[in-house]
Structures are given as structure tokens and as C-alpha cells.
XYZ file of C-alpha atoms in Angstrom:
614
model
C -17.562 30.262 -81.036
C -17.901 33.726 -82.573
C -15.900 36.785 -81.638
C -16.229 40.356 -82.887
C -14.516 43.310 -81.220
C -17.548 45.457 -82.053
C -19.648 43.165 -79.902
C -17.309 43.592 -76.933
C -17.698 47.334 -77.314
C -21.490 47.004 -77.550
C -21.621 44.933 -74.358
C -19.591 47.573 -72.508
C -21.761 50.350 -73.969
C -24.942 48.703 -72.689
C -23.415 48.155 -69.255
C -21.887 51.629 -68.868
C -24.323 53.723 -70.909
C -24.152 56.828 -68.720
C -20.380 56.797 -68.140
C -18.134 59.028 -70.279
C -16.458 57.039 -73.053
C -14.555 59.880 -74.748
C -13.570 63.368 -73.651
C -12.387 65.526 -76.526
C -11.857 69.300 -76.552
C -14.405 69.797 -73.776
C -16.933 67.422 -75.369
C -18.084 64.526 -73.163
C -19.444 61.539 -75.117
C -21.172 58.858 -73.049
C -21.031 55.167 -73.876
C -24.691 55.310 -74.880
C -24.073 58.227 -77.239
C -20.994 56.594 -78.701
C -22.872 53.324 -79.248
C -25.683 55.109 -81.032
C -23.191 56.955 -83.253
C -21.627 53.629 -84.187
C -25.074 52.403 -85.229
C -25.634 55.529 -87.363
C -22.406 54.914 -89.204
C -23.039 51.185 -89.489
C -26.262 51.863 -91.382
C -24.569 54.442 -93.609
C -21.736 52.059 -94.520
C -24.206 49.232 -95.096
C -26.199 51.436 -97.472
C -22.965 52.128 -99.337
C -22.519 48.415 -99.920
C -19.942 47.617 -97.224
C -20.301 43.950 -96.315
C -18.375 41.233 -94.428
C -14.794 40.868 -95.609
C -14.547 44.308 -97.257
C -11.514 46.443 -96.440
C -12.012 50.090 -95.383
C -9.048 52.418 -94.869
C -9.092 55.041 -92.093
C -7.052 58.237 -92.314
C -7.867 60.127 -89.127
C -6.062 61.693 -86.174
C -7.163 61.078 -82.587
C -10.757 62.258 -82.874
C -14.020 60.547 -81.837
C -14.765 59.811 -85.502
C -11.853 57.358 -85.581
C -13.386 55.234 -82.829
C -16.895 55.458 -84.300
C -15.678 54.398 -87.763
C -13.472 51.650 -86.301
C -16.315 49.854 -84.537
C -18.871 50.529 -87.289
C -16.617 48.800 -89.820
C -16.058 45.837 -87.497
C -19.802 45.726 -86.739
C -20.424 44.832 -90.392
C -17.774 42.118 -90.387
C -15.523 44.307 -92.543
C -11.811 44.931 -91.953
C -10.212 48.157 -90.708
C -7.037 49.421 -92.424
C -5.706 52.320 -90.273
C -3.299 54.618 -92.137
C -0.757 57.143 -90.911
C -2.155 60.666 -91.319
C 1.284 61.964 -92.347
C 1.545 59.863 -95.504
C 1.717 61.494 -98.904
C -0.929 60.793 -101.546
C 1.447 58.437 -103.351
C 2.146 56.467 -100.164
C -1.579 56.300 -99.390
C -2.331 55.130 -102.918
C -0.014 52.163 -102.402
C -1.792 51.194 -99.170
C -5.255 51.580 -100.710
C -4.296 49.445 -103.673
C -2.381 46.781 -101.767
C -5.053 46.469 -99.067
C -7.878 46.243 -101.665
C -9.730 48.995 -99.817
C -13.295 49.525 -101.000
C -13.472 53.009 -99.483
C -11.175 55.336 -97.595
C -12.650 57.223 -94.640
C -10.840 60.449 -93.793
C -11.174 63.276 -91.304
C -11.793 66.609 -93.004
C -8.238 67.898 -92.504
C -6.793 64.809 -94.261
C -8.963 65.148 -97.358
C -6.444 66.423 -99.928
C -3.924 63.516 -99.984
C -6.792 61.027 -99.667
C -8.759 62.252 -102.671
C -5.533 62.385 -104.685
C -4.758 58.797 -103.636
C -8.255 57.655 -104.640
C -7.619 59.024 -108.122
C -4.635 56.678 -108.453
C -6.524 53.550 -107.326
C -9.325 52.385 -109.618
C -10.480 49.681 -107.201
C -11.291 52.263 -104.482
C -14.924 53.354 -104.902
C -14.470 56.743 -103.281
C -13.715 58.868 -100.269
C -15.920 59.187 -97.179
C -15.254 62.449 -95.328
C -16.046 62.817 -91.632
C -15.730 65.771 -89.299
C -16.975 69.158 -90.453
C -18.442 69.663 -93.912
C -17.566 73.339 -94.315
C -14.041 72.831 -93.008
C -13.598 69.883 -95.345
C -14.635 72.002 -98.315
C -11.941 74.517 -97.410
C -9.276 71.776 -97.469
C -10.461 70.435 -100.838
C -8.666 71.912 -103.885
C -11.023 73.093 -106.682
C -9.807 70.448 -109.139
C -11.142 67.689 -106.838
C -14.680 69.088 -106.454
C -16.213 66.566 -108.884
C -14.480 63.475 -107.480
C -16.550 60.725 -105.777
C -16.621 62.172 -102.265
C -19.254 61.103 -99.739
C -19.859 63.680 -97.009
C -20.860 61.848 -93.833
C -22.556 64.877 -92.227
C -24.942 65.227 -95.172
C -25.941 61.582 -95.033
C -26.646 61.659 -91.298
C -29.002 64.593 -91.876
C -30.841 62.624 -94.565
C -31.276 59.582 -92.357
C -32.971 61.536 -89.609
C -33.271 60.177 -86.094
C -32.227 56.568 -85.602
C -33.485 54.794 -82.468
C -30.971 53.594 -79.938
C -29.988 49.954 -79.658
C -32.685 47.874 -78.023
C -31.660 46.341 -74.743
C -32.254 42.736 -75.808
C -32.365 42.603 -79.606
C -30.884 39.129 -79.956
C -32.046 35.596 -79.261
C -28.913 33.619 -80.120
C -26.038 33.469 -77.670
C -22.478 32.200 -77.735
C -20.023 31.772 -74.905
C -16.713 33.617 -74.889
C -14.421 31.106 -73.263
C -10.697 31.013 -73.705
C -9.484 27.505 -74.430
C -6.191 28.498 -76.001
C -2.848 28.408 -74.271
C 0.699 27.591 -75.261
C -0.014 23.848 -75.355
C -2.516 24.267 -78.211
C -0.099 26.187 -80.422
C 1.389 24.457 -83.510
C 4.178 22.048 -82.687
C 7.718 22.914 -83.716
C 11.262 21.682 -83.267
C 11.564 23.512 -79.955
C 8.827 21.784 -77.952
C 11.208 19.688 -75.883
C 13.560 22.538 -75.019
C 13.101 23.957 -71.491
C 11.864 27.496 -71.064
C 14.576 30.023 -70.173
C 12.872 30.705 -66.848
C 9.534 30.392 -65.103
C 6.764 27.811 -65.185
C 5.034 27.654 -68.581
C 1.815 26.217 -67.177
C 1.393 29.224 -64.885
C 2.672 31.857 -67.285
C 0.451 30.752 -70.169
C -2.875 31.044 -68.369
C -5.293 33.618 -69.686
C -8.602 34.520 -68.032
C -11.690 33.069 -69.663
C -14.637 35.334 -70.371
C -17.698 33.184 -69.718
C -20.333 35.879 -70.044
C -23.093 34.986 -72.479
C -23.026 37.458 -75.340
C -25.302 38.157 -78.307
C -23.895 37.206 -81.700
C -24.708 38.668 -85.087
C -25.465 37.018 -88.381
C -23.090 35.823 -91.070
C -23.947 38.471 -93.636
C -27.333 37.188 -94.829
C -30.689 36.336 -93.209
C -31.040 32.869 -91.770
C -33.911 30.592 -92.728
C -35.122 27.115 -91.806
C -37.052 25.399 -89.075
C -34.840 26.092 -86.104
C -34.364 28.491 -83.236
C -32.148 30.554 -85.548
C -35.237 31.670 -87.477
C -35.781 34.286 -84.805
C -32.772 36.092 -86.226
C -34.648 36.894 -89.407
C -36.722 39.452 -87.521
C -33.648 41.485 -86.620
C -32.339 41.970 -90.152
C -33.056 45.002 -92.325
C -32.741 45.272 -96.091
C -31.158 48.649 -96.856
C -30.642 50.281 -100.273
C -27.086 51.257 -101.135
C -26.078 54.845 -101.770
C -26.308 54.426 -105.557
C -29.877 53.100 -105.313
C -29.096 50.189 -107.636
C -28.185 47.556 -105.093
C -29.004 46.627 -101.528
C -27.195 45.458 -98.447
C -28.282 43.539 -95.394
C -27.667 44.832 -91.903
C -28.403 43.512 -88.421
C -28.565 45.475 -85.150
C -26.104 42.958 -83.738
C -22.529 42.715 -85.075
C -21.806 40.122 -87.741
C -20.659 36.856 -86.188
C -17.025 36.815 -87.208
C -14.746 34.015 -86.031
C -11.852 34.544 -83.586
C -9.376 33.835 -86.384
C -10.947 36.261 -88.873
C -8.942 39.355 -89.728
C -10.173 42.462 -87.914
C -7.421 44.969 -88.695
C -4.599 45.210 -91.224
C -1.748 47.307 -89.829
C 0.962 48.346 -92.240
C 4.499 48.376 -90.905
C 6.587 51.512 -91.248
C 8.454 50.093 -94.231
C 12.019 50.844 -93.143
C 13.161 48.698 -96.069
C 11.123 48.119 -99.192
C 7.357 48.521 -99.288
C 5.244 48.417 -96.112
C 3.822 45.026 -95.170
C 0.257 44.621 -93.900
C 0.064 42.617 -90.675
C -3.266 40.785 -90.475
C -4.451 40.972 -86.867
C -7.423 38.811 -85.917
C -10.286 39.585 -83.571
C -8.740 37.216 -81.031
C -5.253 38.744 -81.410
C -6.582 42.181 -80.475
C -9.139 40.937 -77.950
C -6.614 38.895 -75.949
C -4.089 41.738 -75.917
C -6.703 44.267 -74.759
C -7.876 41.897 -72.017
C -4.286 41.480 -70.842
C -3.893 45.250 -70.576
C -7.092 45.509 -68.559
C -6.552 42.536 -66.265
C -2.803 42.651 -65.640
C -1.577 46.190 -66.282
C -3.955 49.128 -65.957
C -6.834 47.610 -64.018
C -9.169 49.835 -66.061
C -12.506 50.389 -64.321
C -15.456 52.753 -64.908
C -14.256 56.185 -63.858
C -10.617 55.566 -64.763
C -9.208 57.932 -67.372
C -6.452 57.235 -69.885
C -4.775 59.742 -72.155
C -4.905 59.080 -75.913
C -1.741 60.775 -77.136
C -0.533 57.733 -79.063
C -1.992 57.728 -82.589
C -4.938 55.358 -82.693
C -3.854 54.180 -86.136
C -0.912 52.478 -84.363
C -1.375 49.132 -82.615
C -0.096 50.535 -79.290
C -2.784 53.236 -79.249
C -5.536 50.925 -80.467
C -4.934 48.139 -77.977
C -3.596 49.823 -74.860
C -5.743 52.944 -74.994
C -8.835 52.535 -77.164
C -9.815 48.867 -76.966
C -8.707 48.073 -73.425
C -10.362 51.224 -72.056
C -13.638 50.963 -73.985
C -14.113 47.280 -73.140
C -13.824 48.233 -69.465
C -16.012 51.292 -69.007
C -12.987 53.579 -68.682
C -12.670 56.960 -70.399
C -10.392 58.008 -73.241
C -9.201 61.594 -72.989
C -8.286 62.323 -76.604
C -5.483 64.687 -77.544
C -5.307 65.165 -81.335
C -1.849 66.757 -81.268
C 1.074 66.244 -78.912
C 2.036 69.518 -77.231
C 3.792 68.869 -73.885
C 2.378 71.864 -72.025
C -1.187 71.242 -73.202
C -0.883 67.526 -72.443
C 0.196 68.259 -68.862
C -2.696 70.680 -68.466
C -5.075 67.990 -69.742
C -3.714 65.446 -67.262
C -4.367 67.881 -64.424
C -7.762 69.161 -65.615
C -9.172 65.708 -66.450
C -7.582 63.740 -63.573
C -5.906 61.343 -65.981
C -4.587 58.187 -64.334
C -2.799 56.340 -67.168
C -0.444 57.697 -69.816
C 1.045 55.468 -72.505
C 3.617 56.884 -74.888
C 6.903 56.400 -76.693
C 10.098 57.539 -74.943
C 10.389 60.753 -76.968
C 6.938 61.889 -75.811
C 7.661 60.969 -72.216
C 10.990 62.824 -72.222
C 9.273 66.003 -73.441
C 6.557 65.633 -70.792
C 9.157 65.125 -68.086
C 11.202 68.168 -69.115
C 8.074 70.337 -69.293
C 6.887 69.119 -65.884
C 10.259 69.992 -64.389
C 9.651 73.569 -65.540
C 5.961 73.909 -64.656
C 5.710 71.720 -61.532
C 2.016 71.013 -62.093
C -0.081 68.768 -59.839
C 0.038 65.433 -61.671
C -0.806 63.341 -58.604
C -3.751 61.722 -60.454
C -1.240 59.735 -62.532
C -0.808 56.207 -61.247
C 0.775 54.588 -64.301
C 3.105 55.609 -67.131
C 3.787 52.974 -69.786
C 6.557 53.260 -72.361
C 6.714 51.328 -75.609
C 7.496 51.642 -79.301
C 11.230 52.183 -78.696
C 13.801 51.464 -76.015
C 13.532 53.460 -72.803
C 16.972 54.510 -71.590
C 17.722 53.670 -67.951
C 18.438 57.305 -67.119
C 15.134 58.321 -68.700
C 13.361 55.723 -66.539
C 14.819 57.249 -63.374
C 14.062 60.773 -64.584
C 10.399 59.865 -65.151
C 10.240 58.194 -61.762
C 11.595 61.330 -60.096
C 9.421 63.759 -62.093
C 6.149 61.835 -61.664
C 6.485 60.244 -58.200
C 2.831 59.167 -57.976
C 3.096 56.948 -61.073
C 4.613 53.546 -61.592
C 6.879 53.482 -64.656
C 6.546 50.359 -66.808
C 8.261 49.481 -70.064
C 6.727 47.040 -72.523
C 7.714 45.558 -75.846
C 5.967 44.409 -78.964
C 5.406 45.023 -82.648
C 2.504 45.681 -84.986
C 2.630 41.972 -85.764
C 2.052 41.073 -82.082
C -1.026 43.266 -81.448
C 1.351 44.760 -80.007
C 2.326 43.669 -76.465
C 4.508 40.584 -76.018
C 6.468 41.421 -72.848
C 6.188 44.058 -70.139
C 7.028 44.976 -66.599
C 3.944 44.451 -64.458
C 2.471 46.164 -61.403
C 2.971 44.022 -58.329
C 6.218 42.568 -59.606
C 9.769 43.930 -59.390
C 10.469 46.418 -62.182
C 13.915 46.262 -63.741
C 14.982 49.529 -65.389
C 16.290 48.819 -68.886
C 14.271 45.616 -69.160
C 11.237 45.131 -71.396
C 9.817 42.792 -68.767
C 8.559 39.233 -68.863
C 6.270 37.331 -71.230
C 2.597 38.214 -71.086
C 0.072 35.400 -70.439
C -0.709 33.330 -73.513
C 2.546 34.320 -75.197
C 5.921 32.599 -75.406
C 9.117 34.555 -75.980
C 12.495 32.982 -76.771
C 15.984 34.110 -77.707
C 17.285 32.247 -80.767
C 20.760 31.705 -82.106
C 21.482 31.959 -85.831
C 20.797 28.226 -86.210
C 17.399 28.755 -84.515
C 18.369 26.834 -81.386
C 17.584 28.410 -78.030
C 20.187 30.698 -76.504
C 21.369 30.297 -72.920
C 20.459 32.712 -70.138
C 22.290 35.981 -70.764
C 23.248 35.052 -74.334
C 22.337 37.594 -77.023
C 20.228 36.367 -79.926
C 17.137 37.189 -81.960
C 13.875 37.485 -80.046
C 11.129 35.157 -81.309
C 7.476 35.133 -80.251
C 4.428 32.926 -80.577
C 1.025 33.013 -78.918
C -2.461 34.529 -78.957
C -1.133 37.929 -79.968
C 0.825 36.980 -83.103
C -0.637 37.938 -86.489
C -1.929 35.357 -88.944
C 0.421 36.632 -91.672
C 1.129 39.501 -94.057
C -1.668 40.508 -96.419
C -0.969 39.353 -99.999
C 2.647 38.567 -99.137
C 3.106 34.841 -98.519
C 6.855 35.043 -99.153
C 7.387 37.618 -96.387
C 5.152 35.541 -94.107
C 7.224 32.403 -94.699
C 10.468 34.302 -94.132
C 9.191 35.808 -90.879
C 8.120 32.541 -89.251
C 10.275 29.588 -88.237
C 7.748 26.845 -87.599
C 5.290 28.645 -85.304
C 7.754 31.277 -84.081
C 7.601 34.870 -85.299
C 11.088 36.327 -85.821
C 11.120 39.936 -84.609
C 14.470 41.073 -86.010
C 15.301 42.445 -82.540
C 18.368 41.306 -80.661
C 18.181 40.717 -76.935
C 18.729 38.335 -74.059
C 16.864 36.880 -71.087
C 18.173 36.868 -67.534
C 17.818 34.117 -64.950
C 14.551 35.597 -63.626
C 12.812 35.617 -67.013
C 13.242 39.344 -67.724
C 14.103 40.238 -71.314
C 16.461 42.984 -72.408
C 16.717 44.555 -75.855
C 20.142 45.072 -77.341
C 19.290 46.402 -80.792
C 17.714 45.691 -84.131
C 19.407 42.767 -85.841
C 20.017 44.848 -88.949
C 21.306 47.810 -86.890
C 24.238 45.947 -85.342
C 27.483 47.728 -86.181
C 30.479 45.518 -86.948
C 33.768 47.398 -86.649
C 37.039 45.522 -87.089
C 35.205 42.274 -86.402
C 33.675 43.519 -83.150
C 29.890 43.627 -82.640
C 28.686 47.021 -81.416
C 25.096 47.576 -80.276
C 23.890 51.156 -80.883
C 21.572 51.105 -77.887
C 24.492 50.739 -75.477
C 26.071 53.914 -76.864
C 22.717 55.730 -76.892
C 22.255 54.888 -73.197
C 25.581 56.587 -72.423
C 24.639 59.659 -74.461
C 21.198 59.960 -72.855
C 22.856 59.957 -69.433
C 24.425 63.353 -70.213
C 22.127 66.111 -68.852
C 22.650 68.359 -71.883
C 21.484 65.769 -74.423
C 17.803 65.608 -75.345
C 17.870 62.977 -78.121
C 20.495 60.572 -79.396
C 20.686 58.054 -82.230
C 23.607 55.873 -83.264
C 24.132 54.018 -86.524
C 26.903 52.498 -88.610
C 28.460 53.925 -91.756
C 30.591 51.884 -94.223
C 34.383 52.198 -93.832
C 36.832 50.751 -96.393
C 39.197 49.294 -93.776
C 37.316 48.828 -90.500
C 34.018 47.694 -92.041
C 31.880 50.326 -90.321
C 32.279 53.541 -88.387
C 30.124 54.469 -85.408
C 28.129 57.655 -86.074
C 26.241 59.501 -83.345
C 23.512 62.085 -83.926
C 22.480 64.199 -80.949
C 20.206 67.142 -80.186
C 20.737 69.279 -77.108
C 18.209 70.305 -74.493
C 16.946 73.874 -74.570
C 19.531 76.310 -73.293
C 22.368 73.753 -73.381
C 25.648 74.207 -75.211
C 28.326 71.654 -75.948
C 31.261 71.205 -78.281
C 31.584 67.992 -80.261
C 35.044 67.397 -78.846
C 33.715 67.659 -75.294
C 31.086 65.034 -76.054
C 33.689 62.783 -77.624
C 35.788 62.953 -74.461
C 32.679 62.161 -72.414
C 32.173 58.957 -74.431
C 35.822 57.947 -74.068
C 35.449 57.899 -70.279
C 32.440 55.568 -70.425
C 32.900 53.323 -73.447
C 35.583 51.011 -74.791
C 37.587 52.737 -77.514
C 36.148 50.608 -80.333
C 32.586 51.569 -79.290
C 33.178 55.332 -79.237
C 31.667 57.299 -82.118
C 34.100 58.224 -84.861
C 31.804 61.060 -85.896
C 29.367 63.105 -83.832
C 26.780 65.256 -85.558
C 24.885 67.919 -83.637
C 21.380 68.539 -84.993
C 18.869 71.228 -84.172
C 16.010 68.732 -84.478
C 15.856 64.972 -84.767
C 13.717 63.442 -87.550
C 10.806 61.637 -85.913
C 7.734 59.715 -87.003
C 4.160 60.397 -85.959
C 4.621 58.717 -82.571
C 7.867 60.563 -81.854
C 10.074 57.588 -82.703
C 13.433 58.639 -84.155
C 13.673 57.762 -87.848
C 17.118 56.304 -88.409
C 16.436 55.851 -92.121
C 16.203 59.638 -92.422
C 19.496 60.004 -90.554
C 21.110 57.600 -93.008
C 19.945 59.827 -95.850
C 21.459 62.865 -94.170
C 24.698 61.010 -93.615
C 25.004 60.220 -97.295
C 24.202 63.819 -98.254
C 26.374 65.716 -95.803
C 30.079 66.075 -95.169
C 30.636 65.764 -91.457
C 33.569 66.675 -89.291
C 35.490 63.673 -87.985
C 36.543 63.818 -84.367
C 40.216 62.764 -83.857
């Protein structure tokens, strides 16, 4: 059985050719137009020597070029390495080198750090720039003018008109049929231990896709006296960009296997160097199908807002892949500005918004001021960080037409592993139940299963879990116990099978022998109407082990003394949990998705002298 995400996109594009696939800054791109653009870029990359198994880095914001490049790379059987657009040239150079990227593809406004990174990495053949040629030239410093830069716009002009995909270009067919469930996963020491709750046979089912689909070649023409000979007529021999070599390309995507790597996602690297999670075609396919079938119900005509960066797994799976495999429309927003986002929701009749809590808080506060008609919204999904209970209720009150659902996962799990589902009771503060085809457990330190309500480390296995870390077998071995992926997150499961996060394992604060979970304190702080953002961490103390430190930012127009906030905590928390120090900030350091960066707060803590509250 073959499986290539580019083929799933092609099938949808043929079926929904006249439907809008992407709306971006007033531009409407149909599925047919998007499919043809993918073919343009597939030929260009093939001429440049990109072949099955090659790694291509992407440094692009939420623009149509990201999606076109993503599926063109997969079409050739190559591997996508999405990179954060906020990285410095030195950070990018590490990713290019570690991922063995053959090329880096960048949007024109990301050109400067990318070309500098290419200079540091001899194995990277050059930079491919997309977007606008003249604008890209303006971003390019004079000293980089002679570097190996390939301007995509120029090459498209040289190629001329390329015919659209033929309706039936393929004679070989394979059947997409899911035969995997929890019973086919590798055996471990935990097989005979009962599940915390629920019926595994029912929970593990995943819908089979029995549609016959065309499959591509394996990277070279087929020959012999068999039905496969008909494939030879669909292959083209194309010269590479340097004119000295050639590459082979087929109108149909290369027939990759379900277990082949499709995407390498680098973790944020909170400690040490980032690790590259190898996500397979089946990892991403099964997660996208879950989103479509069980969560959003994406259909042609449905519109989802792309405010999550597509270089993150949450944006790729929940927004891009799930929507484009379903005939739905992505409404792209390249930059998060709450007022403009609300206007886009109203103007484009957006039905689904997925974001991290920080984004959703800003949207809620802006909507409370503007009172716009957001009745088109039927679903808001939160992920990437814990959603405070008070924030859940605030969102529910501010956007009454939408169901509010919290999910949980990591880059290594494609990303969804648990979520609250439409049609089932939603528990505020809970990350929901296991998704189909995925098992979630709570483990004690000795790796035995915890009891209901007992806090331990969350472990996951299933269709969505990565195959391992790229070029890091030691980290892979340390992350898995038998077939279980250790998340590093602490949590518990209730009697109804709902999971609750407590905190990161490494973020637990131990003061005078007592375990303190920062999230519990953050929930109390978020409940105060004057507080916009809150983050809690531990700081070494020579006698007590650690002190509790709270960082907060206030909502616009709010004023508060540190002592007043300390008294507020004393009324709601046990004395040993109350922050010993409270630091008021004008802004909270956040990553590209709006997630609060506690590592940056730790740096500030070591650099500043703060006032201790008595």
C-alpha cells in the first residue's frame, strides 16, 4: 500500500476544482489553480535535481507559496523541513545542516537570514526565493548579490504555460485502507494492564478510506512485461537547472510508503539543541482525517482561519491538511492582529478558528470592545498550551455561537493526541479524551500505570506518534519506553477517561519538600480580571529548595500594586503555593504562536533584582 499526502491533495483538487482552496489578501485561489501551481513547482524542483528522499527546508509565513511548496516537495517523494520564520541566521544554519537540507525555500521577506545561513552550510546547494522578485531584491543586502539564489518567479516565466493535470493520467491503483489499530502496535510490558477508562476496541477504531487512488512511481521509470509498463508513458526526463544532470518526474506523486518520513519538525529546543521529529505520511494523514471526521466536519464551502503558523504541526494538520483534503477553504492571515483577524472572520464568514490561548485571549478582549457579528463561527479550538478555565468561560461568553474545545498534543504526535469532541460533554480545564487510533496513559516514575486521579507523566502511542528523532538515536531511545512516547507532561485521568494537564515534568516546583504545579497558580492569576497574561516558575533557594516566582502583565487600562496581587493569591492558595516574588511586566515574551517563553523569563530572573513581597 502506498500513501503520499500530495496524492490526497491531488484527489481533493480534482474533485473540488472550482471551489476556493485559499483566500489571501483578497485573492481567491481555486483548487484547480492551486493544483496547477503545485505542478509548476514540482517541475521546477525536479529540474533542480530534487528527488525522493531529499530534504528541503521551508522558511515562509502563512502565504499560498507555503502550501504550494509543501505539496510540490511531497509530490516528488522528498521531505519537508518547515522552519520558524523568526529564527536567526545562526539558528537556521543549524537546522539546515542537521536536517541535511539540499535547498532552502524562503519567502522574499525572509531572504536575508536564509542566504546568510546558506553561507554557513556547505551541504546546502542554495536558496530558492518565492514571492515577489523586486521585493526580494530590496531585502537582499548587496554583499549577498552573487550568492547561489534561485528566483522562482524568473523560472516560471522561462517555463511558459504548463498544461493542467489530466483527469486520468494513471493506470495503476492502490487502495487506501486502514488496517492499523491499537492491537497491531508493538507489544510492551503494559499490554495486560486495563485501560484507565473506556472500551479500547471502540476507542481505537479509525475510519478506512477505501477509495481507489492513483499512485506514482518510485523515482525511476518502470520496465518489464507487466501492466506496470503503462507507467513509462507518464514519466518525463527533465534537465536540471545546471544543465549537467537530469531528473525524472511523473505527473502523479511518487509512491511513498505510509511509514516514510514526510515532514521533519524541529522542536522549540527549550533545553539543548532542537530535535527533529520525523513525521510519516501516515502520522499526518491519520491526524488530518481525525480532525475532519471527528472535530470540524470540514466540507466544501466551510472556511477555516489560518492564524497558526503553518510551519507548526498544529497549523499544518488542523488547518492546512485537514481542510485541503476535504474541499474546505483556508483563509490565510500572515500576521496576527486581533482587530484585523476579527474583521476577516466577519468578512469571510469563517466557521473554524484554531489558536493558542494567547491568541484567543486577545481575540476575546478585542471582540468585547468591538462587538462584531461573529455568528459564522461554530468552532474555536485551543491547543499548544493550557487553556485556563476562566479563559474557557470568557471565550464561551464572548463567542456564543461557537463551541469551545481544548486539545492536546506535541510536534512528535502530529500533533493531536487528546481533545474534547463535539457531541460529547466538554469539561473546562480538561484536554479531553484519547483520539481514535491513539492510546494515552499516565505513568508513575517506575513506568507502571497510575490510578484514576493520580498524577504522573503522560505517555502516548498510536498512529500519530513520530518514528523517531532525525540523526538522534540516543534522544529517541530516551523518549520511548517500549512503544510508549514519554511527553514530559504531568497530568491525570478521571473516571470518565478525560485527561487533565498539571504541568511540565521539568517545571514542577519543589519547595520545602512540597510539589507545586505552576499551572494551578496560573489559573488563579488568570481569574483576576486585571491580569492579561501570567507565568509561574521556580527559582533556586538555599534553604527551601525553590521559590515560587510569578510574572504577570496587566490588561489595557488596568492598574494593580504587587502587594494587592499577593493578598489576592493568599485568599485562594495554600501559603506554600503563593508566589514569593511577583514581577509586573509591560509585555510577556512569546514565541511565534503566542506561547509564553518561560526560558526567556528565566533569563530575566537571573539578570534582574526583583522586589520580594513579605
